[in-house]
Amino acid sequence: MPLEQEEAVESPITDHAEYDAVVVGAGFAGMYQLYRLRELGLSVRVLETGDGVGGTWYWNRYPGARVDSPSMQYSLSFSSEMEQEWGWPEDYSPQNDLERYANHVADRFNLRDDIQFGTRVTNASYDENTKKWTIETDRGDSLTAQYFITAVGCLSATNMPNFKNLESFQGEWYHTSRYPKEGVELKGKRVGIVGTGSTGIQAITAVGKEDCELFVFQRTPNYSLPSNNKPMDPEFEKEWKTRYAEHREAARVSQGGAEIIAYPSVSALAVSDEERAATYEKAWNQGAFTLAQSFTDLMTNEDANFTAAEFVRNKIRQTVKDPETAELLAPKDYPIFTKRICMDTGYYETFNRPNVHLVDVKANPIEEITPKGIKTSAGEFELDLIIFATGFDAMTGPLFRMNIAGKDGLTLKKKWEDGPKTYLGISSVGFPNMFMITGPGSPSVLSNMTTSIEQHVDWITDTIKYLKENELADIEPTAAAEDAWVEHVNEVANKTLYPKANSWYIGANIPGKPRVFMPYVGGVGNYRQKCDEVAAKGYEGFELTPA
Ligand code: NAP
């Protein structure tokens, strides 16, 4: 099965190939950026590989796909009318509601006119003489623009490991991020799911309930917390909407881009065993990420972290009836929360079902794909369908595959060969007038994405407005500002336990990728303040070139 859906190839644009701005991606980031740049009166073209809007929520249609941020907070805040009118059916929205919402945003603000679907950017290069970007596509388009804005998401470049003899498989196979729109018949089939990250955990829980035989190929277990998802309580929604602006403001200054009811004030090691257990139990029952906010030092002190990890391991042991399966599902070799914590709706219970089988591919690695299924060192598993939940080449992958070249033809890939180098996660030396929405070095994947997207888009829009008003041609960070930011990003990450896990945050899931912690741990609120200060000081750390 092809990884990239084959889109109908239309002819290149011929009528108007020069724009003020080209934006890549029509997820929430690209759509909001288009909306804001239109307000400035700019001509904008959005290029989108898919044939619809929604980004992540367009591509990830696998069974069980659902957001981990509360619906009332995982949405765009720029239109209070839309905020009031839109209703979310569940506390944590499934893919179809999020895609429906993305389409609503596009329709409501008439965005489709400026979005070109079915188009992948193949090259983007900066010309120092004209001070313009040229963007080329797989349809043969060549567009020029003063501003080049990437809204490509952090988790959009599929990671498909190089499994030996994959092409020999005679059944169906799909990567979760390219799951067919029309769904796949599971009834009566022998289904294999490879991967137990956030995606795998959701897919396994959903597929396990079907009338099929499910084989879960797990290499590394993940910690997963119950979401306690439920239908939206109309009273809660009504009440929330009366104070929507306050909730949004709380999210904007928070650590993770979502409003938190109560911040912790005490160390996990400063309370008695009984009090700690009661705190964890309460948080577990509340669900979602509450457990992570139980104590002040869960991300900085290994002993404190161990208490939370052990609490979750014991929950797994209590839930999964077969002790051997429970032990395999209980993560032991990295601190909890140092890989993206997963959220589920009955994941561990799934392994009590007679049709669900856990296969340990750490002890017995996958050797090859055969015509009949998956062969591990312990034997062959015959399958009709394989679902690969093997993740993404995160953060840098979506940028690199556009072959971006800046000044002197230096490619972003070359410049970042030892790890991403950005100023504020939004810009990079040598790439004038290029802005990355939720790029590496910004809170992005460590935050509620919609909050971070809006902050970046607003900042970029204000910056472009400033350039126009002050008749400036180019903006580019200085090397000193970039070096200092990279150092700061590393410094704050190294104060936490994050680097202790082989996570995709650190590039560990992609062979050969440099081991560098990519997102900014310093918090959404602090980060916003820093960005605002930079702007208030006349774009401190940037070089501005007159037109
Ligand atoms: P992931 O966290 O990178 O997990 C990939 C899984 O595939 C891991 O279990 C990995 O095992 C396994 N794997 C990779 N190569 C393998 C191989 N050769 N053999 C066996 N197993 C292999 O990817 P993901 O689950 O797609 O999640 C990525 C991120 O997307 C999440 O962390 C989250 O940020 C986001 N996401 C969010 C939501 C949500 O909001 N609800 C849902 C899904 C995803 P190892 O760990 O051993 O490498």
XYZ file of C-alpha atoms and ligand atoms in Angstrom:
595
model
C 0.000 0.000 0.000
C 1.486 3.370 -0.876
C 2.358 5.569 2.074
C 1.329 8.757 0.366
C -2.200 8.689 -0.993
C -2.155 9.188 -4.716
C -3.881 12.471 -5.389
C -5.295 13.423 -8.759
C -2.579 15.387 -10.512
C -3.914 18.635 -11.862
C -2.083 21.073 -14.042
C 0.245 23.633 -12.444
C -0.987 27.110 -11.622
C -0.374 29.354 -14.558
C -2.356 32.490 -13.887
C -0.856 33.994 -10.767
C 2.323 32.524 -9.376
C 3.559 35.456 -7.309
C 2.303 35.935 -3.761
C 3.180 37.937 -0.704
C 3.208 34.728 1.305
C 3.185 30.999 0.658
C 2.028 28.874 3.559
C 2.607 25.120 3.530
C -0.088 23.040 5.213
C -3.827 23.484 5.728
C -4.199 22.163 9.243
C -5.237 24.489 12.041
C -1.914 26.361 11.746
C -2.070 26.964 8.002
C -5.736 27.914 8.056
C -5.333 30.413 10.887
C -2.210 31.873 9.271
C -4.138 32.386 6.043
C -6.951 34.095 7.941
C -4.555 36.487 9.701
C -2.506 37.355 6.613
C -5.670 38.099 4.669
C -6.497 40.634 7.384
C -3.226 42.396 6.514
C -4.331 42.504 2.900
C -1.612 40.115 1.724
C -1.956 37.746 -1.209
C -1.500 34.232 0.153
C -1.367 30.744 -1.323
C -1.644 27.726 0.955
C -0.259 24.479 -0.438
C -1.603 21.257 1.044
C -0.709 17.659 0.188
C -4.048 16.241 1.268
C -7.287 16.767 -0.567
C -8.920 18.358 2.464
C -8.192 20.595 5.449
C -7.360 19.406 8.957
C -3.708 18.321 8.820
C -3.218 15.718 11.544
C -6.974 15.197 11.659
C -7.179 14.748 7.923
C -4.455 12.098 7.774
C -4.832 10.126 11.012
C -8.040 8.142 10.460
C -7.025 4.932 12.186
C -9.577 3.243 14.462
C -9.719 5.033 17.817
C -7.956 8.236 16.696
C -8.777 10.900 19.259
C -7.197 14.034 20.711
C -5.599 14.010 24.157
C -6.423 17.625 24.980
C -9.874 18.575 26.272
C -12.222 19.492 23.411
C -13.135 22.824 25.005
C -9.467 23.799 24.873
C -8.324 22.066 21.693
C -9.843 24.551 19.299
C -9.154 27.958 17.824
C -9.923 30.978 19.975
C -9.693 33.803 17.456
C -13.430 33.985 16.771
C -15.576 34.233 19.873
C -18.697 33.758 17.707
C -17.378 30.444 16.431
C -16.331 29.475 19.945
C -19.877 30.069 21.184
C -21.637 28.385 18.288
C -19.540 25.255 17.988
C -20.480 22.276 20.148
C -18.162 19.364 20.932
C -20.029 16.087 21.481
C -17.349 14.540 23.736
C -14.840 15.703 26.342
C -11.991 14.398 24.130
C -12.846 14.623 20.461
C -12.493 11.776 18.009
C -10.909 12.296 14.591
C -14.209 12.716 12.738
C -15.365 15.585 14.979
C -12.006 17.316 14.619
C -12.052 16.955 10.853
C -15.643 18.248 10.825
C -14.494 21.244 12.877
C -11.549 21.914 10.531
C -13.952 21.917 7.588
C -16.254 24.245 9.481
C -13.385 26.700 10.031
C -12.499 26.547 6.323
C -16.107 27.102 5.233
C -16.977 29.730 7.780
C -14.049 31.951 6.805
C -14.130 31.041 3.142
C -10.551 29.792 3.284
C -10.628 27.209 0.499
C -10.298 29.847 -2.241
C -6.665 30.335 -1.294
C -5.788 26.697 -0.581
C -4.392 24.473 -3.289
C -5.023 20.838 -2.361
C -3.324 17.699 -3.653
C -0.019 19.527 -3.863
C 3.250 18.572 -2.165
C 6.077 21.087 -1.872
C 9.214 19.550 -3.331
C 11.618 22.516 -3.117
C 11.800 25.921 -1.487
C 14.751 28.207 -2.068
C 15.664 31.773 -1.193
C 17.103 34.136 -3.784
C 19.367 36.764 -2.226
C 19.098 39.086 -5.236
C 15.345 39.293 -5.450
C 14.884 38.644 -1.691
C 12.127 36.230 -2.603
C 11.387 32.580 -1.981
C 10.643 30.214 -4.858
C 8.457 27.270 -3.964
C 8.104 24.299 -6.298
C 5.576 21.497 -6.113
C 5.078 17.950 -7.344
C 2.486 19.308 -9.785
C 5.049 21.453 -11.511
C 4.026 24.725 -9.872
C 6.636 27.385 -9.270
C 5.509 30.154 -6.928
C 7.421 33.128 -5.618
C 6.738 34.842 -2.328
C 8.346 37.273 0.055
C 7.373 35.226 3.076
C 7.636 31.454 3.317
C 5.701 30.022 6.241
C 5.741 26.356 7.209
C 2.586 25.058 8.874
C 3.506 21.436 8.283
C 2.930 20.116 11.801
C 5.450 18.291 13.964
C 4.167 14.771 13.365
C 3.358 14.563 9.685
C 6.385 12.764 8.211
C 5.519 9.090 8.515
C 8.097 6.716 9.986
C 7.857 3.406 8.205
C 10.726 1.186 9.399
C 12.534 -0.718 6.715
C 10.991 -4.119 7.422
C 12.598 -6.835 5.326
C 10.344 -8.252 2.593
C 7.410 -5.960 3.349
C 6.503 -6.003 -0.331
C 5.995 -9.781 -0.176
C 3.014 -9.524 2.203
C -0.125 -10.790 0.527
C -2.611 -9.223 2.921
C -3.415 -5.520 3.366
C -1.155 -3.149 5.298
C -1.410 0.480 6.328
C 0.523 3.007 8.341
C -1.886 4.572 10.831
C -1.390 8.039 9.363
C -2.454 6.791 5.930
C -5.396 4.642 7.012
C -8.070 4.561 4.278
C -10.879 7.106 4.515
C -13.479 4.432 3.894
C -12.126 2.283 6.752
C -11.067 -1.361 6.560
C -13.195 -4.453 7.179
C -11.878 -6.125 10.340
C -14.553 -8.765 10.910
C -13.174 -12.257 10.997
C -9.645 -11.112 10.188
C -6.316 -11.797 11.833
C -4.985 -8.286 12.463
C -1.472 -7.297 13.536
C -0.677 -3.894 15.054
C 2.999 -2.969 15.267
C 3.790 -0.211 17.755
C 2.462 0.777 21.170
C 2.868 4.564 21.307
C -0.094 6.969 21.637
C -1.369 5.876 18.236
C -0.945 2.142 18.782
C -2.618 2.336 22.192
C -5.684 4.023 20.694
C -5.832 1.675 17.711
C -5.331 -1.469 19.809
C -8.153 -0.460 22.171
C -10.526 0.135 19.243
C -9.544 -2.857 17.102
C -9.509 -5.199 20.116
C -13.267 -4.638 20.527
C -13.967 -5.811 16.977
C -14.844 -9.315 15.910
C -11.283 -10.124 14.904
C -8.154 -11.785 16.252
C -5.637 -9.081 17.250
C -1.884 -9.568 17.631
C -0.076 -6.625 19.265
C 3.621 -6.439 18.417
C 5.171 -4.498 21.288
C 8.833 -3.530 21.481
C 8.719 -0.953 24.284
C 5.718 -0.586 26.598
C 4.352 2.908 27.240
C 2.735 4.415 30.281
C -0.908 5.190 29.595
C -3.415 7.072 31.736
C -7.204 6.836 31.553
C -8.770 9.778 29.729
C -12.144 9.260 31.378
C -13.649 10.507 28.141
C -17.424 10.895 28.181
C -20.197 12.713 26.321
C -20.005 16.475 26.846
C -22.071 17.606 29.809
C -24.282 20.426 28.451
C -24.139 22.282 31.782
C -20.350 22.137 31.855
C -20.156 23.341 28.257
C -22.598 26.177 28.926
C -20.716 27.284 32.004
C -17.345 27.064 30.215
C -18.658 29.218 27.392
C -19.720 31.978 29.768
C -16.062 32.384 30.765
C -14.351 31.268 27.562
C -12.045 34.301 27.389
C -10.797 33.701 30.942
C -10.144 30.022 30.206
C -8.212 30.912 27.076
C -6.121 33.473 28.928
C -5.275 30.901 31.605
C -4.165 28.490 28.866
C -1.967 31.129 27.218
C 0.070 31.746 30.364
C 0.184 28.114 31.484
C 3.038 25.639 31.257
C 1.366 23.320 28.761
C -1.057 25.534 26.858
C -4.144 24.209 28.625
C -5.833 25.562 31.723
C -4.882 23.700 34.853
C -7.219 23.841 37.801
C -4.575 23.489 40.479
C -0.806 23.585 40.179
C 1.112 21.281 42.529
C 2.882 22.866 45.467
C 4.701 20.007 47.155
C 7.382 17.426 46.355
C 6.314 13.790 45.949
C 8.969 12.948 48.539
C 7.721 15.439 51.127
C 4.496 13.597 51.902
C 3.756 10.275 53.585
C 3.293 7.114 51.499
C -0.416 7.191 52.326
C -0.875 10.799 51.284
C 1.076 10.245 48.063
C -0.966 7.156 47.199
C -4.212 9.026 47.889
C -3.082 11.937 45.691
C -2.231 9.597 42.822
C -5.460 7.662 43.226
C -7.506 10.855 43.071
C -5.591 12.039 39.999
C -5.994 8.658 38.287
C -9.737 8.792 38.867
C -9.929 12.357 37.586
C -8.163 11.102 34.492
C -6.164 12.646 31.678
C -2.910 14.398 32.546
C -3.890 15.159 36.156
C -1.437 12.558 37.453
C 1.461 14.467 35.895
C 0.459 17.531 37.911
C 0.313 15.754 41.269
C 3.664 16.957 42.629
C 6.245 19.620 41.844
C 9.213 17.377 41.094
C 7.956 14.506 38.969
C 9.955 15.766 35.978
C 13.096 16.749 37.844
C 13.721 14.133 40.524
C 14.128 10.462 39.656
C 13.035 9.249 43.072
C 9.896 11.375 42.923
C 9.233 10.214 39.392
C 9.666 6.580 40.435
C 6.723 6.884 42.843
C 4.393 7.930 39.992
C 5.796 5.290 37.644
C 5.329 2.588 40.243
C 1.767 3.735 40.900
C 0.954 3.310 37.193
C 2.766 -0.040 36.988
C 0.659 -1.267 39.897
C -2.511 -0.098 38.137
C -1.453 -2.169 35.125
C -0.788 -5.187 37.358
C -4.213 -4.785 38.990
C -5.994 -4.422 35.645
C -4.391 -7.070 33.460
C -5.398 -10.524 34.646
C -2.486 -12.508 33.215
C 0.584 -11.591 35.355
C 3.050 -12.290 32.559
C 1.170 -9.999 30.139
C 0.890 -7.334 32.869
C 4.659 -7.361 33.440
C 5.299 -7.026 29.711
C 2.931 -4.048 29.555
C 4.507 -2.306 32.552
C 7.315 0.077 31.439
C 10.425 -0.215 33.588
C 13.394 1.212 31.768
C 12.598 4.944 31.523
C 10.955 7.494 33.827
C 7.252 8.161 33.412
C 6.354 11.343 31.448
C 9.744 11.429 29.675
C 8.152 9.918 26.573
C 4.867 11.485 25.510
C 2.396 10.085 28.044
C -0.436 8.158 26.397
C -4.107 8.432 27.180
C -6.617 5.678 26.709
C -10.146 4.470 27.113
C -9.603 0.964 28.439
C -6.236 0.034 26.909
C -4.984 -2.303 29.616
C -8.398 -3.984 29.900
C -8.110 -4.850 26.198
C -5.496 -7.470 27.080
C -8.069 -9.394 29.152
C -10.029 -10.133 25.986
C -9.595 -13.626 24.554
C -9.113 -12.278 20.999
C -6.158 -10.023 21.934
C -2.603 -11.391 22.093
C 0.549 -9.541 23.143
C 3.707 -10.418 21.215
C 6.992 -9.314 22.774
C 9.199 -8.130 19.935
C 11.839 -6.795 22.299
C 12.707 -10.350 23.383
C 11.941 -11.769 19.940
C 12.455 -9.055 17.314
C 10.613 -8.863 14.024
C 12.899 -10.557 11.492
C 10.866 -10.025 8.374
C 7.472 -9.685 6.826
C 6.469 -12.840 4.975
C 3.749 -13.394 2.351
C 1.574 -14.677 5.208
C 2.357 -12.300 8.053
C 5.093 -11.272 10.489
C 8.024 -13.489 11.398
C 9.737 -12.824 14.712
C 12.649 -14.776 16.120
C 10.017 -16.805 18.030
C 8.005 -17.819 14.954
C 5.621 -16.673 12.255
C 2.280 -14.958 12.946
C -0.195 -15.362 10.110
C -2.132 -12.167 9.423
C -4.680 -10.759 6.966
C -4.029 -7.124 7.847
C -1.063 -5.283 9.375
C -1.449 -1.812 10.871
C 1.879 -0.059 11.430
C 1.605 2.417 14.323
C 5.301 3.153 14.049
C 5.204 6.912 14.459
C 6.877 9.819 12.757
C 10.164 11.477 11.901
C 9.135 14.216 14.285
C 9.619 17.958 13.979
C 12.519 18.085 11.517
C 11.175 15.385 9.152
C 8.299 17.476 7.713
C 10.676 20.415 7.131
C 13.502 18.413 5.561
C 11.299 16.737 3.002
C 10.557 20.148 1.428
C 14.263 20.552 0.485
C 14.495 24.054 1.899
C 17.567 26.032 0.783
C 18.445 29.444 2.214
C 21.288 31.902 1.584
C 24.234 30.562 -0.429
C 22.165 27.504 -1.263
C 22.658 26.119 2.245
C 19.967 23.543 2.881
C 18.115 23.358 6.182
C 19.001 19.668 6.315
C 22.713 20.422 6.042
C 22.561 23.282 8.517
C 20.746 21.080 11.014
C 22.770 17.914 10.486
C 23.816 17.948 14.148
C 20.351 18.942 15.351
C 17.894 21.789 14.749
C 19.173 25.325 15.279
C 16.530 28.003 15.585
C 15.893 31.313 17.246
C 12.674 30.949 19.266
C 11.784 27.833 17.260
C 10.340 30.114 14.640
C 13.264 31.256 12.482
C 16.758 30.142 11.535
C 19.946 31.970 10.496
C 20.421 31.851 6.731
C 16.690 31.557 6.013
C 15.374 35.140 5.880
C 11.612 35.673 5.940
C 11.011 32.001 6.640
C 8.789 31.341 9.641
C 8.172 27.919 11.154
C 4.891 27.496 13.024
C 5.588 25.247 16.041
C 9.140 24.566 14.887
C 11.844 22.807 16.931
C 12.898 25.004 19.845
C 9.324 26.090 20.578
C 6.951 24.424 23.098
C 4.911 22.841 20.262
C 4.570 19.117 20.975
C 4.897 19.655 24.726
C 1.795 21.812 24.694
C -1.831 21.966 23.720
C -1.152 22.516 20.028
C -3.942 24.960 19.261
C -2.703 27.407 21.927
C 0.839 27.257 20.579
C -0.301 27.517 16.976
C -2.293 30.669 17.667
C 0.600 32.249 19.576
C 3.012 31.576 16.709
C 0.620 32.727 14.007
C -0.180 35.943 15.900
C 3.522 36.642 16.443
C 4.388 35.973 12.786
C 1.498 38.163 11.603
C 2.530 41.028 13.892
C 6.111 40.663 12.662
C 5.105 40.845 9.006
C 2.946 43.875 9.795
C 5.950 45.514 11.471
C 8.154 44.775 8.452
C 5.597 46.300 6.110
C 4.982 49.372 8.252
C 8.701 50.002 8.608
C 9.511 49.287 4.970
C 11.788 46.408 5.813
C 12.564 43.726 3.251
C 13.991 40.930 5.364
C 14.091 39.579 8.880
C 16.682 37.023 9.925
C 18.016 36.046 13.344
C 21.599 36.815 14.305
C 23.953 33.903 14.914
C 24.485 35.073 18.499
C 20.745 35.092 19.263
C 20.294 31.669 17.686
C 23.244 30.147 19.553
C 21.956 31.548 22.819
C 18.457 30.172 22.197
C 19.753 26.715 21.260
C 21.839 26.702 24.421
C 18.844 27.790 26.492
C 16.605 25.087 24.974
C 19.204 22.452 25.850
C 19.843 23.866 29.282
C 16.201 23.739 30.357
C 15.747 20.243 28.889
C 18.827 19.018 30.737
C 17.394 20.189 34.043
C 14.577 17.685 33.554
C 14.404 13.911 33.228
C 13.337 14.127 29.557
C 16.760 13.249 28.124
C 16.655 9.931 30.009
C 14.222 8.353 27.563
C 14.814 7.202 24.017
C 11.898 9.250 22.764
C 11.011 10.842 19.469
C 11.431 14.192 21.286
C 15.142 13.420 21.150
C 15.144 11.806 17.705
C 15.815 8.328 19.112
C 13.142 6.618 16.979
C 14.873 7.400 13.683
C 18.152 5.616 12.904
C 20.975 8.139 12.441
C 19.004 11.147 13.683
C 21.127 13.329 16.014
C 20.236 12.945 19.670
C 19.055 16.468 20.456
C 16.037 17.384 22.557
C 13.875 19.315 20.090
C 10.904 20.988 21.809
C 11.203 23.818 24.362
C 10.482 22.661 27.923
C 10.401 26.156 29.424
C 6.615 26.436 29.208
C 4.064 28.103 26.972
C 3.587 31.145 29.230
C 7.301 31.876 29.641
C 7.888 31.309 25.966
C 5.112 33.709 24.980
C 6.589 36.343 27.262
C 10.022 35.899 25.666
C 8.579 36.226 22.133
C 6.632 39.333 23.140
C 9.724 40.905 24.726
C 11.739 40.279 21.560
C 9.084 42.054 19.494
C 8.701 44.905 21.999
C 12.451 45.549 21.812
C 12.241 46.082 18.033
C 12.898 42.409 17.261
C 15.893 41.941 19.475
C 18.158 39.198 18.160
C 17.036 39.716 14.571
C 18.663 41.587 11.730
C 16.207 43.713 9.790
C 17.131 44.747 6.254
C 15.614 47.880 4.709
C 13.653 47.454 1.494
P 5.535 6.654 18.620
O 5.201 7.205 19.932
O 6.854 7.004 18.023
O 5.388 5.080 18.720
C 5.844 4.248 17.692
C 5.761 2.818 18.140
O 6.230 1.982 17.088
C 6.641 2.522 19.355
O 5.971 1.631 20.179
C 7.875 1.890 18.713
O 8.582 1.049 19.568
C 7.220 1.096 17.602
N 8.170 0.761 16.557
C 8.813 1.609 15.724
N 9.639 0.900 14.918
C 9.494 -0.393 15.245
C 10.090 -1.597 14.788
N 11.008 -1.589 13.798
N 9.721 -2.760 15.370
C 8.826 -2.769 16.358
N 8.225 -1.666 16.853
C 8.571 -0.495 16.299
O 4.448 7.062 17.505
P 2.883 7.347 17.685
O 2.268 6.346 18.571
O 2.324 7.526 16.333
O 2.837 8.698 18.469
C 3.603 9.809 18.052
C 3.050 11.038 18.710
O 1.885 11.473 18.028
C 2.594 10.880 20.130
O 3.640 10.796 21.042
C 1.720 12.083 20.288
O 2.452 13.244 20.502
C 1.051 12.149 18.928
N -0.250 11.477 19.016
C -1.205 12.124 19.713
C -2.420 11.544 19.861
C -3.457 12.254 20.639
O -3.398 13.433 20.909
N -4.444 11.574 21.036
C -2.681 10.292 19.317
C -1.683 9.659 18.608
C -0.459 10.268 18.459
P 9.868 1.604 20.384
O 9.295 2.512 21.419
O 10.529 0.409 20.911
O 10.710 2.356 19.389
